[in-house]
PDB file of C-alpha atoms in Angstrom:
ATOM      1  CA  MET V   1      44.176  84.162  33.511  1.00 66.00           C
ATOM      2  CA  SER V   2      47.896  83.736  32.831  1.00 88.00           C
ATOM      3  CA  GLU V   3      49.748  80.847  31.447  1.00 92.00           C
ATOM      4  CA  LYS V   4      50.772  79.823  34.625  1.00 94.00           C
ATOM      5  CA  GLY V   5      47.396  79.002  36.195  1.00 95.00           C
ATOM      6  CA  LEU V   6      45.889  77.473  32.779  1.00 95.00           C
ATOM      7  CA  GLU V   7      48.816  74.727  33.414  1.00 96.00           C
ATOM      8  CA  GLN V   8      47.814  74.396  37.135  1.00 97.00           C
ATOM      9  CA  ILE V   9      43.935  73.540  36.340  1.00 96.00           C
ATOM     10  CA  ASN V  10      44.961  71.514  32.915  1.00 97.00           C
ATOM     11  CA  PHE V  11      47.139  69.471  35.504  1.00 98.00           C
ATOM     12  CA  GLN V  12      44.312  69.424  38.008  1.00 98.00           C
ATOM     13  CA  ILE V  13      41.903  67.856  35.538  1.00 98.00           C
ATOM     14  CA  GLU V  14      44.500  65.520  34.063  1.00 98.00           C
ATOM     15  CA  LYS V  15      44.881  64.038  37.458  1.00 98.00           C
ATOM     16  CA  LYS V  16      41.266  63.659  38.264  1.00 98.00           C
ATOM     17  CA  VAL V  17      40.710  62.327  34.890  1.00 97.00           C
ATOM     18  CA  LEU V  18      43.689  59.642  35.988  1.00 97.00           C
ATOM     19  CA  ASN V  19      41.900  58.841  38.978  1.00 96.00           C
ATOM     20  CA  ILE V  20      38.660  58.179  37.345  1.00 96.00           C
ATOM     21  CA  MET V  21      40.266  56.303  34.536  1.00 94.00           C
ATOM     22  CA  LYS V  22      42.193  53.889  37.483  1.00 94.00           C
ATOM     23  CA  THR V  23      38.666  53.720  39.544  1.00 93.00           C
ATOM     24  CA  ALA V  24      36.773  52.566  36.546  1.00 92.00           C
ATOM     25  CA  VAL V  25      39.420  50.236  35.635  1.00 91.00           C
ATOM     26  CA  LYS V  26      39.085  48.669  39.269  1.00 89.00           C
ATOM     27  CA  ILE V  27      35.161  48.541  38.807  1.00 85.00           C
ATOM     28  CA  ASP V  28      35.823  46.955  35.570  1.00 82.00           C
ATOM     29  CA  ARG V  29      37.767  43.737  37.191  1.00 80.00           C
ATOM     30  CA  TYR V  30      35.287  43.336  39.646  1.00 71.00           C
ATOM     31  CA  PHE V  31      32.240  42.480  37.030  1.00 63.00           C
TER      32      PHE V  31
END
């Protein structure tokens, strides 16, 4: 696993986490 590959994976995880957080905020506003 190269450094570049790890960076790519971290970037994708961060994007997923951000999307989940955004979704959670939207759900939060409904209640």
